[in-house]
Coordinates of C-alpha atoms in Angstrom, one line a residue:
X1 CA 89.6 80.7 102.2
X2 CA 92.7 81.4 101.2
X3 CA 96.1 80.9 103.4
X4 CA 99.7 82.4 102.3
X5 CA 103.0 81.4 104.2
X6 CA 105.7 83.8 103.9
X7 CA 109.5 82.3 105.2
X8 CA 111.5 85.5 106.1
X9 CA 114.2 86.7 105.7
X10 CA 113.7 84.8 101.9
X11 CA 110.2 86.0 101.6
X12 CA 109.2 83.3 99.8
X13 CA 105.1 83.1 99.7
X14 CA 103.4 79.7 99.3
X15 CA 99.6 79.2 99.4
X16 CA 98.6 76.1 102.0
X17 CA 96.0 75.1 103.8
X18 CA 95.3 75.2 107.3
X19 CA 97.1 71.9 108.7
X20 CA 100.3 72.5 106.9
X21 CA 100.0 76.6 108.3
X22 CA 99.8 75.0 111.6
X23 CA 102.7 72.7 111.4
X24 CA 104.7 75.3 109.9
X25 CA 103.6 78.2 112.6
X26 CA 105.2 75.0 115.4
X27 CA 108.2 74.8 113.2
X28 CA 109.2 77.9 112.3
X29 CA 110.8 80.6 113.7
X30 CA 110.5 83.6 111.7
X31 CA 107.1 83.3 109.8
X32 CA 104.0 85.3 108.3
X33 CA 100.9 83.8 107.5
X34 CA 98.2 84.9 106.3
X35 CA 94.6 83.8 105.8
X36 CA 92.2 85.5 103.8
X37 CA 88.9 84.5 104.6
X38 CA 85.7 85.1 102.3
X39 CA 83.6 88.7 102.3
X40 CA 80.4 87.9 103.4
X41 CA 80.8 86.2 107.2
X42 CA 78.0 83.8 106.5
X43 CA 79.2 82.1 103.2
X44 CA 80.3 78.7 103.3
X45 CA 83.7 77.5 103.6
X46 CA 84.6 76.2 100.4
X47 CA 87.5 73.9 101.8
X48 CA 84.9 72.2 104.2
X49 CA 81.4 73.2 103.3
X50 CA 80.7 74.7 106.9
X51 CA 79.1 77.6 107.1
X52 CA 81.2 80.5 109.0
X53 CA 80.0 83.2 111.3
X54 CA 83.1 83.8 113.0
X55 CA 86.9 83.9 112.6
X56 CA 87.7 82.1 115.7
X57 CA 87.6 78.6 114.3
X58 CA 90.4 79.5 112.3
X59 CA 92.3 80.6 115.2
X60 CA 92.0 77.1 116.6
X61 CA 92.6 75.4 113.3
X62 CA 95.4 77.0 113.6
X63 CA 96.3 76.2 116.9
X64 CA 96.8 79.8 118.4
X65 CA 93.8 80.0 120.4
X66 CA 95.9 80.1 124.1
X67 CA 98.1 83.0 122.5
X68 CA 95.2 85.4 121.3
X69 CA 93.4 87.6 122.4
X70 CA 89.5 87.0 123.4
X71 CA 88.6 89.3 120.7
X72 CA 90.9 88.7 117.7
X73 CA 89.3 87.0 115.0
X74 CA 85.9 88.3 115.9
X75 CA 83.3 89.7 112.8
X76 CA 83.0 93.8 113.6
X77 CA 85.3 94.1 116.2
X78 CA 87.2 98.3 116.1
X79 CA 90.2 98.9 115.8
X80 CA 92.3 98.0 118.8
X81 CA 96.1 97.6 119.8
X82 CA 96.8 95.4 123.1
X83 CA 100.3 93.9 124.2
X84 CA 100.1 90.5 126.0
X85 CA 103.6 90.3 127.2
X86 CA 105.4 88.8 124.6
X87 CA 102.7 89.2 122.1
X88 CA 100.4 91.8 120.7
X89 CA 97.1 92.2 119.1
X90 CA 96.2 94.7 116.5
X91 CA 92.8 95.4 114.6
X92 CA 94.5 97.5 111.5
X93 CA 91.9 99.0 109.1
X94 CA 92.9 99.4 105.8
X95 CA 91.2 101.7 103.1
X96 CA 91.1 99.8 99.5
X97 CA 88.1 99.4 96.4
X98 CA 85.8 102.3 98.5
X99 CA 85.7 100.2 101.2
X100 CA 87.5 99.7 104.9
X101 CA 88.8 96.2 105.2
X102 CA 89.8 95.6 108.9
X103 CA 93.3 93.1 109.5
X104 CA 93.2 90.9 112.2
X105 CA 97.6 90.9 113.3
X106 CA 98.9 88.6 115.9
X107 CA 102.7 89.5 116.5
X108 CA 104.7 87.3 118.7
X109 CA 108.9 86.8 118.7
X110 CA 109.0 83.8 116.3
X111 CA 105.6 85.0 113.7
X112 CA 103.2 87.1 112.2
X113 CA 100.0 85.8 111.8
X114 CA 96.9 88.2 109.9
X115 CA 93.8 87.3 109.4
X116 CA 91.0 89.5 107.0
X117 CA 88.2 89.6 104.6
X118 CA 87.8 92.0 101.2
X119 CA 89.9 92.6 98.8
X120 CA 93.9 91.8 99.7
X121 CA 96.0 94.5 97.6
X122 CA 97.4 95.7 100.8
X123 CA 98.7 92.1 101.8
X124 CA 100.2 91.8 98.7
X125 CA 101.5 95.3 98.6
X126 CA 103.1 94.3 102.2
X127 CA 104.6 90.7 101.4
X128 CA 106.1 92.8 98.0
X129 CA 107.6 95.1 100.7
X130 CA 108.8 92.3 102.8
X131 CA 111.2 91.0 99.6
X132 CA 112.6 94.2 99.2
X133 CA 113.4 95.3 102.5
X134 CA 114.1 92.1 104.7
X135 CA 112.5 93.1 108.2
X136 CA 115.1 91.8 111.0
X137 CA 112.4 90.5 112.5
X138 CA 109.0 89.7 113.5
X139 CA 108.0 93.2 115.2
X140 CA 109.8 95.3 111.9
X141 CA 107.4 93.0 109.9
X142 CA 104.7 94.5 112.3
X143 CA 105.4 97.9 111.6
X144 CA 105.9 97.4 107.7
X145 CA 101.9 96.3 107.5
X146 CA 100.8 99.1 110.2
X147 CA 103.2 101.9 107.3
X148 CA 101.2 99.7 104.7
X149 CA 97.9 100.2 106.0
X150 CA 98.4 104.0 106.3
X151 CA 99.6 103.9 103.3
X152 CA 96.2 103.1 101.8
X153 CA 94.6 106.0 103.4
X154 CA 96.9 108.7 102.5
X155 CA 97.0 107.5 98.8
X156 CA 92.8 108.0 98.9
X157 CA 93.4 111.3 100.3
X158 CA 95.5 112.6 98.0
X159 CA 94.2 110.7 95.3
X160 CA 90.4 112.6 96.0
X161 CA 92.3 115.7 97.2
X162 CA 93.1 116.0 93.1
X163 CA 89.9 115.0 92.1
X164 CA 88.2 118.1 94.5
X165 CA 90.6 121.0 93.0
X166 CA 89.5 119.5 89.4
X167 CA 86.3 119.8 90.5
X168 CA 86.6 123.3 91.7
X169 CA 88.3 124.5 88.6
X170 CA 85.4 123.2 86.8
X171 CA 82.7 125.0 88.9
X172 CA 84.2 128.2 87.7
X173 CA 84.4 127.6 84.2
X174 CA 80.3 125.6 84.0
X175 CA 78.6 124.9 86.7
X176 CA 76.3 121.3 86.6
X177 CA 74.4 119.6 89.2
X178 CA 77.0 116.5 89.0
X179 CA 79.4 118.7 91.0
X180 CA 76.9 118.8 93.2
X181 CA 77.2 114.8 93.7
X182 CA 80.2 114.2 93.2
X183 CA 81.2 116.6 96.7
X184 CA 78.5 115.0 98.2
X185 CA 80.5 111.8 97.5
X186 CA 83.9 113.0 98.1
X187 CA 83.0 114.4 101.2
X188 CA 81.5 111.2 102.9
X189 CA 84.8 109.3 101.9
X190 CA 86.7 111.9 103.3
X191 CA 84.5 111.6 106.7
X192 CA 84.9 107.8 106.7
X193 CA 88.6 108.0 106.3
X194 CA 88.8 110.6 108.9
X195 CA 86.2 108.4 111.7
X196 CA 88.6 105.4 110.8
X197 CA 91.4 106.6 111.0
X198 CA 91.2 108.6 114.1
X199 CA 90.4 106.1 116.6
X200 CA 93.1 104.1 115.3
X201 CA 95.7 106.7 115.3
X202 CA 94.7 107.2 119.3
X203 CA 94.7 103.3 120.1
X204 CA 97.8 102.8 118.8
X205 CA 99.3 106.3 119.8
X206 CA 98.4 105.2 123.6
X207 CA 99.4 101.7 123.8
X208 CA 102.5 102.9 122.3
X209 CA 103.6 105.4 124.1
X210 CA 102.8 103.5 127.0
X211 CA 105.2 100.8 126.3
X212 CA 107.7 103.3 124.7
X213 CA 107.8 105.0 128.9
X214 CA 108.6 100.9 129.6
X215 CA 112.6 100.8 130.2
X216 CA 112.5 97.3 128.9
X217 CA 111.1 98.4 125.3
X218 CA 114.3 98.0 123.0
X219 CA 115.8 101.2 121.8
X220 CA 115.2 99.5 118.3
X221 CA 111.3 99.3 118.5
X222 CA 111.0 103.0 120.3
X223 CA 112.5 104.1 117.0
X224 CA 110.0 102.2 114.8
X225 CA 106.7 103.3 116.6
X226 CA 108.1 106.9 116.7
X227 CA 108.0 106.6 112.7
X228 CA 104.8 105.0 112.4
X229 CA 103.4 107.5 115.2
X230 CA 105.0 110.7 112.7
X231 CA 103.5 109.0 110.0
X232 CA 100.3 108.9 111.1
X233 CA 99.7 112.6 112.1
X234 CA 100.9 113.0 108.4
X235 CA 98.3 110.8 107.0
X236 CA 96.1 112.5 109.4
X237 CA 96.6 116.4 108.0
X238 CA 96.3 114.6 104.5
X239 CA 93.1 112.7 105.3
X240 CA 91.9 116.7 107.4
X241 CA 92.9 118.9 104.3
X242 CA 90.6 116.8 102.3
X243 CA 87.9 117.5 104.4
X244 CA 89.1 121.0 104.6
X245 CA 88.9 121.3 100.4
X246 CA 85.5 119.1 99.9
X247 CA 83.9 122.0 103.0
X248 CA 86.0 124.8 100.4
X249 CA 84.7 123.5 96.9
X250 CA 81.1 123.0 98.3
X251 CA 80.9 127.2 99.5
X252 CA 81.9 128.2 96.5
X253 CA 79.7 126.0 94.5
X254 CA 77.1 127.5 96.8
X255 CA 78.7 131.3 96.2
X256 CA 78.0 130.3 92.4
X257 CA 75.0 129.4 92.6
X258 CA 74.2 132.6 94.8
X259 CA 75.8 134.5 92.5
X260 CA 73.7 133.9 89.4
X261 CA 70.3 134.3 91.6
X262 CA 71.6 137.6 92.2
X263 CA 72.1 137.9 88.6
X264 CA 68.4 136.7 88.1
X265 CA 67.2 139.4 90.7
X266 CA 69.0 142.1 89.1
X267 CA 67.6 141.9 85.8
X268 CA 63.2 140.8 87.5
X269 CA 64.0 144.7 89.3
X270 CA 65.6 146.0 86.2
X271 CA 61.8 144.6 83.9
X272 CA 60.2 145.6 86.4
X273 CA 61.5 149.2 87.0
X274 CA 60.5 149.9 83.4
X275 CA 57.1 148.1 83.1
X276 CA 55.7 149.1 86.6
X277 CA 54.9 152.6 85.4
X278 CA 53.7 151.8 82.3
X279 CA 51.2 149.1 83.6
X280 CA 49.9 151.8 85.9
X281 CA 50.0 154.3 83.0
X282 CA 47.9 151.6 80.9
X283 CA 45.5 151.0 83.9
X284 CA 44.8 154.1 84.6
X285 CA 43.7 155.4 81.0
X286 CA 41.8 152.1 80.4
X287 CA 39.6 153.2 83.5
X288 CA 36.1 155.0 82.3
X289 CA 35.3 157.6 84.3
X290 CA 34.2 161.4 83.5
X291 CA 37.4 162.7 82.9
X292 CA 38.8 160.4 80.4
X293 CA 35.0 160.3 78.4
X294 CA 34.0 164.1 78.8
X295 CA 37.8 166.3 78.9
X296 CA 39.6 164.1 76.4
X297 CA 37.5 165.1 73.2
X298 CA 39.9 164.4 70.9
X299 CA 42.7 161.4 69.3
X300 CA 45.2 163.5 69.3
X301 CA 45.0 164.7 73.2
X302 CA 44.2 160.6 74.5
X303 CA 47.3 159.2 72.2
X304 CA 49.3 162.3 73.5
X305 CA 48.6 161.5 77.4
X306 CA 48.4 157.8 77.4
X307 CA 50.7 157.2 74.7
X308 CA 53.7 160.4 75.1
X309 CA 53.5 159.9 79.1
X310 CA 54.7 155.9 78.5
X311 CA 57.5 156.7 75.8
X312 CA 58.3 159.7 78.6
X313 CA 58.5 156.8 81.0
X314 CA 60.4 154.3 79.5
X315 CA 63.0 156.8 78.2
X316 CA 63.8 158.4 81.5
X317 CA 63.7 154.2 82.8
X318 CA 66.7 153.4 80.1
X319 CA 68.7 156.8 81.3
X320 CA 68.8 156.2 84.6
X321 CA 69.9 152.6 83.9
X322 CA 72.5 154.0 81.5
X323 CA 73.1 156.7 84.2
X324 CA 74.2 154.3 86.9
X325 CA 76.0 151.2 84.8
X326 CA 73.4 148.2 85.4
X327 CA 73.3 147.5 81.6
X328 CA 77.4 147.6 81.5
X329 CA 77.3 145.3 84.9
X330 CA 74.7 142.8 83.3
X331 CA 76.6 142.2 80.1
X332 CA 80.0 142.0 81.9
X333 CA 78.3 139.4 84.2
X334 CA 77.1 137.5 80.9
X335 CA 80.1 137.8 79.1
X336 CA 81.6 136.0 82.7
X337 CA 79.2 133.2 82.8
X338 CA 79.8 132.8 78.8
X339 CA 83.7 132.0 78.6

């Protein structure tokens, strides 16, 4: 476990333990801490040995469990956005290594307290943000994580958005069954972005509109959730349009592959327009019957018939297909699948 204190408006980060967090949290007035608790749920504590199936311990260690909420803290809990007076809860999920990490944000008037387990890139990404741009207070902190969090998803989105229209470029010039994969991949990230971030996006779009429509809802912070609220319909088209591409790139790897079966047909009708006559030619003079043994009395008259009627055959075969252009089609189509 590991817990960081943050003193605004200095930003200066310090890494504690739980009893000094706690003193500080009754201390301070303007104050982020955060505790970063390990991945698996079950693994020991390495501070006390216990083993840990829950968050809410912490929340008690910590001395906050009268201001939380019932759920906060808790293993698998969606994301959710509730105001408790002068407080607020927030599940924030975050997109980072492949994976969504889900914050655990308690915002009150005198500190910011987060809780979470994965990697913490986007934490560290925030408290860099916090330096720079000196939130006025503990609610602007708020919305610089929630901008943060968003953040994440709309730099996967773009990020795999490029990596789909290299993909697609490649198709055209070789096709391999790794495209194939690599869609399949792209397009269940894209589908996990989109089923994470959409409840979100409605949670918080709801809670905040519904305290935005309270009169007592400062001017200040109406103006902050209407960002984060535009920002997230942006991340949203961002996180849709790679959905819309992976759908695009995976048709037209499927028109490719259509395209060369065709191919294939073409030239199976074109073999066997020419050697469907001539089997039957061959079958038919390879048949005894009276005929062949009693009317054909000579070489000359058998390799005229079965021989003649089979160059006939395969002559007027190649002029009708240099007639109509399916030789000049064929090539063109190689000379395509070449470059």
């Amino acid at each position: 476990m590991i817990v960081s204190v943050v003193s605004m408006p200095a930003g200066s980060a310090t890494h504690t333990g739980l009893p000094e967090a706690r003193e500080r949290l009754a201390g301070s007035d303007f104050l982020l801490v955060d505790v970063h608790l390990p991945d698996d749920p079950t693994t020991d504590d390495p501070s006390t040995g216990d083993a840990k199936t829950d968050e809410r311990p912490v929340i008690e260690q910590l001395g906050l469990e009268a201001e939380t909420p019932y759920w906060f803290g808790r293993v698998g809990e969606p994301a959710r956005a509730d105001f408790l007076g002068d407080r607020a809860g927030f599940v924030v999920p975050v997109f980072v290594d492949d994976r969504i990490v889900r914050i655990h944000a308690l915002v009150t008037e005198r500190h910011l307290v987060t809780l979470h387990r994965g990697p913490a890139t986007p934490l560290e990404n925030f408290i860099a943000r916090l330096r720079q741009e000196g939130p006025p207070d503990t609610v602007a902190m708020l919305f610089l994580l929630l901008q943060e969090a968003l953040e994440t998803f709309r730099r996967a989105a773009v990020a795999d958005l490029l990596v789909v229209e290299d993909l697609e470029d490649e198709m055209f010039e070789k096709r391999n069954p790794q495209q194939v994969y690599r869609l399949a991949q792209l397009r269940r990230r894209a589908a996990l972005l989109h089923h994470t971030l959409l409840p979100y996006l409605q949670v918080t779009d709801e809670t905040f509109t519904r305290r935005m429509l309270n009169r007592g809802f400062p001017e200040q912070r109406q103006r902050l959730a209407r960002e984060f609220q535009h920002a997230g319909r942006l991340v949203l088209t961002d996180v849709e349009a790679l959905q819309d591409a992976t759908r695009r790139a995976s048709a037209s790897y499927s028109s490719l592959a259509a395209g060369e079966q065709n191919g294939v047909i073409n030239r199976l009708a074109i073999v066997s327009t020419i050697f469907l006559p001539l089997t039957f030619l061959t079958g038919y003079f390879g048949m005894n019957f009276s005929f062949l043994t009693d009317e054909m009395e000579s070489r000359a008259v058998f390799w005229l018939l079965a021989v003649g009627l089979q160059v006939g055959v395969l002559f007027a075969a190649l002029y009708v297909l240099h007639r109509t252009h399916l030789w000049r089609r064929l090539r063109n189509d190689d000379d395509l699948e070449d470059r």
